[in-house]
């Protein structure tokens, strides 16, 4: 898998908010659709932009809409160190809006946030469907055991 440095179209819409500079896209398959100005990346996709890294099985970039859609084993590593896992993740509006399914976030302080469906509007609100938050760290004896304390909705 050879890296591909994205051209200027990528630095316009979706990656503006990531950080200045170019993004590096690595994937088994990369396809550009000129008619709708989109790029599909499949197979072990890794996108690196500064300190932010997005990994997924498949990623779609829809330039005309300024949207990124990632599917399958999605992992987003934020520059702050937070880990975000999801089955699918859609980023829009210069990453000021996001939608995810089966989301799990490990925050820097060790607390965790999960939700079956999550909608996020930066600076406004976050809506979790079937969500839970816990400041407790995973149990040392059984990492998969439910935390001692959690808030569920």
Short mmCIF file of N, CA and C in Angstrom, two decimals, residues 22-149:
data_model
loop_
_atom_site.label_atom_id
_atom_site.label_comp_id
_atom_site.label_asym_id
_atom_site.label_seq_id
_atom_site.Cartn_x
_atom_site.Cartn_y
_atom_site.Cartn_z
N UNK A 22 -1.14 19.32 3.82
CA UNK A 22 -1.77 18.25 3.05
C UNK A 22 -2.05 17.03 3.91
N UNK A 23 -2.98 16.23 3.45
CA UNK A 23 -3.30 14.96 4.09
C UNK A 23 -2.64 13.85 3.30
N UNK A 24 -2.27 12.81 3.99
CA UNK A 24 -1.71 11.63 3.34
C UNK A 24 -2.76 10.53 3.44
N UNK A 25 -3.13 9.98 2.28
CA UNK A 25 -4.14 8.92 2.22
C UNK A 25 -3.44 7.63 1.80
N UNK A 26 -3.65 6.58 2.58
CA UNK A 26 -3.14 5.26 2.23
C UNK A 26 -4.34 4.32 2.13
N UNK A 27 -4.41 3.55 1.06
CA UNK A 27 -5.50 2.60 0.87
C UNK A 27 -5.09 1.57 -0.17
N UNK A 28 -5.76 0.41 -0.13
CA UNK A 28 -5.51 -0.60 -1.15
C UNK A 28 -6.03 -0.14 -2.50
N UNK A 29 -7.18 0.56 -2.51
CA UNK A 29 -7.81 1.04 -3.73
C UNK A 29 -8.24 2.48 -3.55
N UNK A 30 -7.98 3.30 -4.55
CA UNK A 30 -8.36 4.70 -4.53
C UNK A 30 -8.98 5.03 -5.88
N UNK A 31 -10.19 5.60 -5.86
CA UNK A 31 -10.92 5.87 -7.10
C UNK A 31 -11.51 7.28 -7.05
N UNK A 32 -11.30 8.05 -8.13
CA UNK A 32 -11.83 9.41 -8.22
C UNK A 32 -12.98 9.44 -9.20
N UNK A 33 -14.12 10.00 -8.79
CA UNK A 33 -15.29 10.15 -9.64
C UNK A 33 -15.41 11.61 -10.02
N UNK A 34 -15.08 11.93 -11.25
CA UNK A 34 -15.04 13.31 -11.71
C UNK A 34 -16.42 13.95 -11.78
N UNK A 35 -17.46 13.16 -12.09
CA UNK A 35 -18.79 13.73 -12.26
C UNK A 35 -19.37 14.30 -10.96
N UNK A 36 -19.13 13.65 -9.82
CA UNK A 36 -19.64 14.20 -8.56
C UNK A 36 -18.51 14.65 -7.62
N UNK A 37 -17.32 14.76 -8.17
CA UNK A 37 -16.15 15.23 -7.42
C UNK A 37 -16.01 14.50 -6.08
N UNK A 38 -15.92 13.18 -6.16
CA UNK A 38 -15.76 12.39 -4.95
C UNK A 38 -14.60 11.41 -5.12
N UNK A 39 -14.08 10.99 -3.98
CA UNK A 39 -13.01 10.00 -3.96
C UNK A 39 -13.44 8.87 -3.04
N UNK A 40 -13.25 7.64 -3.48
CA UNK A 40 -13.52 6.46 -2.67
C UNK A 40 -12.19 5.79 -2.36
N UNK A 41 -11.97 5.51 -1.11
CA UNK A 41 -10.77 4.79 -0.68
C UNK A 41 -11.23 3.53 0.03
N UNK A 42 -10.66 2.38 -0.35
CA UNK A 42 -11.08 1.11 0.23
C UNK A 42 -9.88 0.26 0.62
N UNK A 43 -10.08 -0.57 1.64
CA UNK A 43 -9.07 -1.51 2.06
C UNK A 43 -7.99 -0.89 2.92
N UNK A 44 -8.11 -1.04 4.22
CA UNK A 44 -7.08 -0.54 5.13
C UNK A 44 -6.80 0.94 4.96
N UNK A 45 -7.84 1.75 4.92
CA UNK A 45 -7.67 3.19 4.68
C UNK A 45 -7.10 3.87 5.92
N UNK A 46 -6.06 4.66 5.71
CA UNK A 46 -5.48 5.50 6.77
C UNK A 46 -5.29 6.89 6.18
N UNK A 47 -5.86 7.88 6.86
CA UNK A 47 -5.70 9.27 6.45
C UNK A 47 -5.02 10.00 7.60
N UNK A 48 -3.88 10.59 7.31
CA UNK A 48 -3.12 11.32 8.32
C UNK A 48 -3.05 12.78 7.93
N UNK A 49 -3.44 13.63 8.85
CA UNK A 49 -3.42 15.08 8.63
C UNK A 49 -2.90 15.71 9.90
N UNK A 50 -1.63 16.07 9.91
CA UNK A 50 -1.03 16.58 11.14
C UNK A 50 -1.02 15.47 12.18
N UNK A 51 -1.55 15.78 13.36
CA UNK A 51 -1.59 14.80 14.44
C UNK A 51 -2.90 14.00 14.46
N UNK A 52 -3.81 14.26 13.54
CA UNK A 52 -5.09 13.55 13.49
C UNK A 52 -4.98 12.40 12.49
N UNK A 53 -5.45 11.22 12.91
CA UNK A 53 -5.40 10.03 12.06
C UNK A 53 -6.79 9.38 12.02
N UNK A 54 -7.27 9.10 10.81
CA UNK A 54 -8.54 8.41 10.61
C UNK A 54 -8.23 7.09 9.92
N UNK A 55 -8.77 5.99 10.49
CA UNK A 55 -8.62 4.67 9.88
C UNK A 55 -10.01 4.08 9.68
N UNK A 56 -10.20 3.36 8.59
CA UNK A 56 -11.48 2.70 8.31
C UNK A 56 -11.29 1.71 7.19
N UNK A 57 -12.30 0.85 7.01
CA UNK A 57 -12.28 -0.10 5.89
C UNK A 57 -12.55 0.62 4.57
N UNK A 58 -13.43 1.64 4.63
CA UNK A 58 -13.83 2.36 3.41
C UNK A 58 -14.12 3.81 3.77
N UNK A 59 -13.66 4.74 2.94
CA UNK A 59 -13.89 6.17 3.16
C UNK A 59 -14.32 6.81 1.86
N UNK A 60 -15.35 7.66 1.94
CA UNK A 60 -15.84 8.43 0.80
C UNK A 60 -15.63 9.91 1.11
N UNK A 61 -15.06 10.65 0.14
CA UNK A 61 -14.92 12.10 0.25
C UNK A 61 -15.83 12.71 -0.81
N UNK A 62 -16.83 13.45 -0.39
CA UNK A 62 -17.72 14.11 -1.33
C UNK A 62 -17.39 15.59 -1.28
N UNK A 63 -16.52 16.01 -2.18
CA UNK A 63 -15.99 17.37 -2.15
C UNK A 63 -17.07 18.41 -2.31
N UNK A 64 -18.02 18.21 -3.23
CA UNK A 64 -19.06 19.20 -3.50
C UNK A 64 -19.91 19.48 -2.27
N UNK A 65 -20.01 18.52 -1.36
CA UNK A 65 -20.81 18.68 -0.15
C UNK A 65 -19.93 18.92 1.08
N UNK A 66 -18.60 18.85 0.91
CA UNK A 66 -17.70 19.03 2.04
C UNK A 66 -17.91 17.97 3.11
N UNK A 67 -18.09 16.73 2.69
CA UNK A 67 -18.44 15.65 3.61
C UNK A 67 -17.48 14.47 3.48
N UNK A 68 -17.16 13.85 4.60
CA UNK A 68 -16.37 12.63 4.66
C UNK A 68 -17.23 11.57 5.32
N UNK A 69 -17.31 10.38 4.73
CA UNK A 69 -18.03 9.26 5.31
C UNK A 69 -17.06 8.10 5.45
N UNK A 70 -16.97 7.55 6.64
CA UNK A 70 -16.08 6.42 6.91
C UNK A 70 -16.92 5.25 7.41
N UNK A 71 -16.61 4.04 6.91
CA UNK A 71 -17.38 2.85 7.24
C UNK A 71 -16.46 1.70 7.63
N UNK A 72 -16.90 0.91 8.61
CA UNK A 72 -16.20 -0.30 8.99
C UNK A 72 -14.94 -0.06 9.80
N UNK A 73 -14.94 -0.51 11.04
CA UNK A 73 -13.76 -0.42 11.91
C UNK A 73 -13.17 0.98 11.95
N UNK A 74 -14.03 1.97 12.12
CA UNK A 74 -13.59 3.37 12.11
C UNK A 74 -12.86 3.69 13.42
N UNK A 75 -11.71 4.29 13.29
CA UNK A 75 -10.93 4.77 14.43
C UNK A 75 -10.40 6.14 14.09
N UNK A 76 -10.75 7.12 14.92
CA UNK A 76 -10.25 8.48 14.76
C UNK A 76 -9.43 8.81 15.99
N UNK A 77 -8.16 9.14 15.77
CA UNK A 77 -7.26 9.54 16.85
C UNK A 77 -7.10 11.05 16.76
N UNK A 78 -7.58 11.73 17.79
CA UNK A 78 -7.53 13.18 17.83
C UNK A 78 -6.16 13.67 18.28
N UNK A 79 -5.77 14.89 17.90
CA UNK A 79 -4.49 15.43 18.35
C UNK A 79 -4.36 15.48 19.87
N UNK A 80 -5.50 15.61 20.56
CA UNK A 80 -5.50 15.66 22.03
C UNK A 80 -5.28 14.28 22.65
N UNK A 81 -5.33 13.21 21.83
CA UNK A 81 -5.11 11.87 22.33
C UNK A 81 -6.39 11.07 22.51
N UNK A 82 -7.55 11.69 22.35
CA UNK A 82 -8.80 10.97 22.48
C UNK A 82 -8.94 9.95 21.35
N UNK A 83 -9.51 8.79 21.69
CA UNK A 83 -9.73 7.72 20.72
C UNK A 83 -11.22 7.60 20.47
N UNK A 84 -11.62 7.64 19.21
CA UNK A 84 -13.03 7.55 18.84
C UNK A 84 -13.18 6.35 17.91
N UNK A 85 -14.01 5.39 18.33
CA UNK A 85 -14.27 4.20 17.53
C UNK A 85 -15.74 4.20 17.14
N UNK A 86 -16.03 3.73 15.94
CA UNK A 86 -17.42 3.66 15.48
C UNK A 86 -17.55 2.66 14.34
N UNK A 87 -18.79 2.23 14.10
CA UNK A 87 -19.06 1.41 12.91
C UNK A 87 -19.07 2.29 11.68
N UNK A 88 -19.64 3.51 11.82
CA UNK A 88 -19.63 4.48 10.73
C UNK A 88 -19.53 5.88 11.33
N UNK A 89 -18.96 6.78 10.52
CA UNK A 89 -18.75 8.15 10.97
C UNK A 89 -18.89 9.07 9.77
N UNK A 90 -19.73 10.10 9.91
CA UNK A 90 -19.90 11.09 8.85
C UNK A 90 -19.50 12.45 9.42
N UNK A 91 -18.59 13.12 8.74
CA UNK A 91 -18.11 14.45 9.15
C UNK A 91 -18.51 15.45 8.08
N UNK A 92 -19.07 16.59 8.50
CA UNK A 92 -19.51 17.60 7.55
C UNK A 92 -19.27 19.00 8.12
N UNK A 93 -19.46 20.00 7.26
CA UNK A 93 -19.39 21.39 7.68
C UNK A 93 -18.06 21.68 8.39
N UNK A 94 -16.95 21.37 7.72
CA UNK A 94 -15.61 21.55 8.28
C UNK A 94 -15.46 20.90 9.66
N UNK A 95 -16.02 19.71 9.81
CA UNK A 95 -15.98 18.91 11.03
C UNK A 95 -16.73 19.56 12.19
N UNK A 96 -17.63 20.48 11.90
CA UNK A 96 -18.46 21.07 12.93
C UNK A 96 -19.73 20.27 13.16
N UNK A 97 -19.98 19.30 12.29
CA UNK A 97 -21.11 18.39 12.45
C UNK A 97 -20.61 16.97 12.26
N UNK A 98 -21.16 16.06 13.06
CA UNK A 98 -20.78 14.66 12.93
C UNK A 98 -21.97 13.78 13.27
N UNK A 99 -21.98 12.61 12.64
CA UNK A 99 -22.98 11.59 12.93
C UNK A 99 -22.23 10.27 12.97
N UNK A 100 -22.53 9.45 13.98
CA UNK A 100 -21.84 8.17 14.12
C UNK A 100 -22.80 7.10 14.60
N UNK A 101 -22.50 5.85 14.24
CA UNK A 101 -23.25 4.71 14.77
C UNK A 101 -22.30 3.84 15.58
N UNK A 102 -22.85 3.31 16.67
CA UNK A 102 -22.09 2.45 17.60
C UNK A 102 -20.75 3.08 17.95
N UNK A 103 -20.85 4.26 18.52
CA UNK A 103 -19.69 5.08 18.85
C UNK A 103 -19.17 4.77 20.25
N UNK A 104 -17.86 4.77 20.39
CA UNK A 104 -17.20 4.68 21.69
C UNK A 104 -16.05 5.68 21.72
N UNK A 105 -16.00 6.49 22.78
CA UNK A 105 -14.93 7.48 22.91
C UNK A 105 -14.21 7.24 24.22
N UNK A 106 -12.89 7.15 24.14
CA UNK A 106 -12.05 7.09 25.32
C UNK A 106 -11.41 8.47 25.46
N UNK A 107 -11.82 9.21 26.50
CA UNK A 107 -11.33 10.56 26.72
C UNK A 107 -9.97 10.53 27.40
N UNK A 108 -9.27 11.65 27.36
CA UNK A 108 -7.91 11.73 27.92
C UNK A 108 -7.83 11.36 29.40
N UNK A 109 -8.88 11.67 30.15
CA UNK A 109 -8.87 11.39 31.59
C UNK A 109 -9.28 9.96 31.91
N UNK A 110 -9.50 9.12 30.88
CA UNK A 110 -9.87 7.73 31.09
C UNK A 110 -11.37 7.50 31.13
N UNK A 111 -12.16 8.56 31.14
CA UNK A 111 -13.61 8.38 31.12
C UNK A 111 -14.04 7.95 29.73
N UNK A 112 -15.24 7.34 29.68
CA UNK A 112 -15.72 6.79 28.43
C UNK A 112 -17.13 7.26 28.13
N UNK A 113 -17.40 7.40 26.85
CA UNK A 113 -18.71 7.80 26.35
C UNK A 113 -19.07 6.86 25.22
N UNK A 114 -20.28 6.28 25.25
CA UNK A 114 -20.71 5.39 24.19
C UNK A 114 -22.12 5.76 23.77
N UNK A 115 -22.47 5.44 22.53
CA UNK A 115 -23.82 5.68 22.06
C UNK A 115 -24.11 4.85 20.83
N UNK A 116 -25.35 4.38 20.74
CA UNK A 116 -25.75 3.61 19.57
C UNK A 116 -25.78 4.52 18.34
N UNK A 117 -26.30 5.73 18.52
CA UNK A 117 -26.27 6.73 17.46
C UNK A 117 -25.94 8.06 18.11
N UNK A 118 -25.05 8.80 17.48
CA UNK A 118 -24.61 10.08 18.03
C UNK A 118 -24.67 11.14 16.93
N UNK A 119 -25.28 12.28 17.27
CA UNK A 119 -25.28 13.44 16.40
C UNK A 119 -24.61 14.57 17.16
N UNK A 120 -23.70 15.28 16.49
CA UNK A 120 -22.89 16.30 17.16
C UNK A 120 -22.90 17.58 16.33
N UNK A 121 -23.14 18.70 17.00
CA UNK A 121 -23.05 20.02 16.39
C UNK A 121 -22.11 20.83 17.27
N UNK A 122 -20.90 21.14 16.78
CA UNK A 122 -19.88 21.83 17.58
C UNK A 122 -20.44 23.13 18.16
N UNK A 123 -20.23 23.30 19.46
CA UNK A 123 -20.65 24.51 20.14
C UNK A 123 -22.13 24.59 20.45
N UNK A 124 -22.90 23.59 20.00
CA UNK A 124 -24.34 23.63 20.24
C UNK A 124 -24.80 22.48 21.13
N UNK A 125 -24.70 21.25 20.59
CA UNK A 125 -25.18 20.12 21.38
C UNK A 125 -24.65 18.80 20.83
N UNK A 126 -24.74 17.80 21.68
CA UNK A 126 -24.44 16.42 21.31
C UNK A 126 -25.64 15.59 21.72
N UNK A 127 -26.19 14.83 20.80
CA UNK A 127 -27.36 14.01 21.07
C UNK A 127 -26.96 12.54 20.97
N UNK A 128 -27.10 11.81 22.09
CA UNK A 128 -26.78 10.39 22.15
C UNK A 128 -28.07 9.59 22.22
N UNK A 129 -28.19 8.57 21.39
CA UNK A 129 -29.30 7.64 21.47
C UNK A 129 -28.77 6.36 22.07
N UNK A 130 -29.44 5.89 23.12
CA UNK A 130 -28.96 4.72 23.88
C UNK A 130 -27.49 4.91 24.25
N UNK A 131 -27.24 5.98 24.97
CA UNK A 131 -25.88 6.34 25.32
C UNK A 131 -25.56 6.12 26.79
N UNK A 132 -24.28 6.16 27.10
CA UNK A 132 -23.82 6.03 28.47
C UNK A 132 -22.50 6.77 28.63
N UNK A 133 -22.28 7.26 29.84
CA UNK A 133 -21.03 7.93 30.19
C UNK A 133 -20.55 7.36 31.51
N UNK A 134 -19.26 7.15 31.62
CA UNK A 134 -18.68 6.70 32.88
C UNK A 134 -17.30 7.32 33.06
N UNK A 135 -17.06 7.89 34.24
CA UNK A 135 -15.72 8.41 34.53
C UNK A 135 -14.79 7.29 35.02
N UNK A 136 -15.35 6.09 35.24
CA UNK A 136 -14.56 4.96 35.76
C UNK A 136 -13.67 4.37 34.68
N UNK A 137 -12.49 3.98 35.08
CA UNK A 137 -11.59 3.28 34.17
C UNK A 137 -12.02 1.83 34.08
N UNK A 138 -11.64 1.12 33.00
CA UNK A 138 -12.01 -0.30 32.87
C UNK A 138 -11.49 -1.12 34.05
N UNK A 139 -12.27 -2.11 34.43
CA UNK A 139 -11.90 -3.01 35.51
C UNK A 139 -10.62 -3.75 35.13
N UNK A 140 -9.65 -3.78 36.05
CA UNK A 140 -8.37 -4.44 35.75
C UNK A 140 -8.52 -5.94 35.55
N UNK A 141 -9.46 -6.58 36.29
CA UNK A 141 -9.64 -8.02 36.19
C UNK A 141 -10.37 -8.42 34.91
N UNK A 142 -11.34 -7.60 34.49
CA UNK A 142 -12.14 -7.90 33.31
C UNK A 142 -12.43 -6.62 32.55
N UNK A 143 -11.66 -6.36 31.51
CA UNK A 143 -11.75 -5.13 30.73
C UNK A 143 -13.11 -4.94 30.07
N UNK A 144 -13.87 -6.02 29.86
CA UNK A 144 -15.17 -5.95 29.19
C UNK A 144 -16.34 -5.79 30.17
N UNK A 145 -16.06 -5.86 31.47
CA UNK A 145 -17.11 -5.74 32.47
C UNK A 145 -17.65 -4.31 32.52
N UNK A 146 -18.96 -4.18 32.73
CA UNK A 146 -19.58 -2.84 32.83
C UNK A 146 -18.94 -2.07 33.99
N UNK A 147 -18.76 -0.76 33.83
CA UNK A 147 -18.14 0.03 34.88
C UNK A 147 -18.99 0.05 36.16
N UNK A 148 -18.35 0.29 37.28
CA UNK A 148 -19.04 0.33 38.58
C UNK A 148 -20.08 1.44 38.60
N UNK A 149 -19.77 2.57 38.00
CA UNK A 149 -20.67 3.73 37.98
C UNK A 149 -20.80 4.22 36.56
#
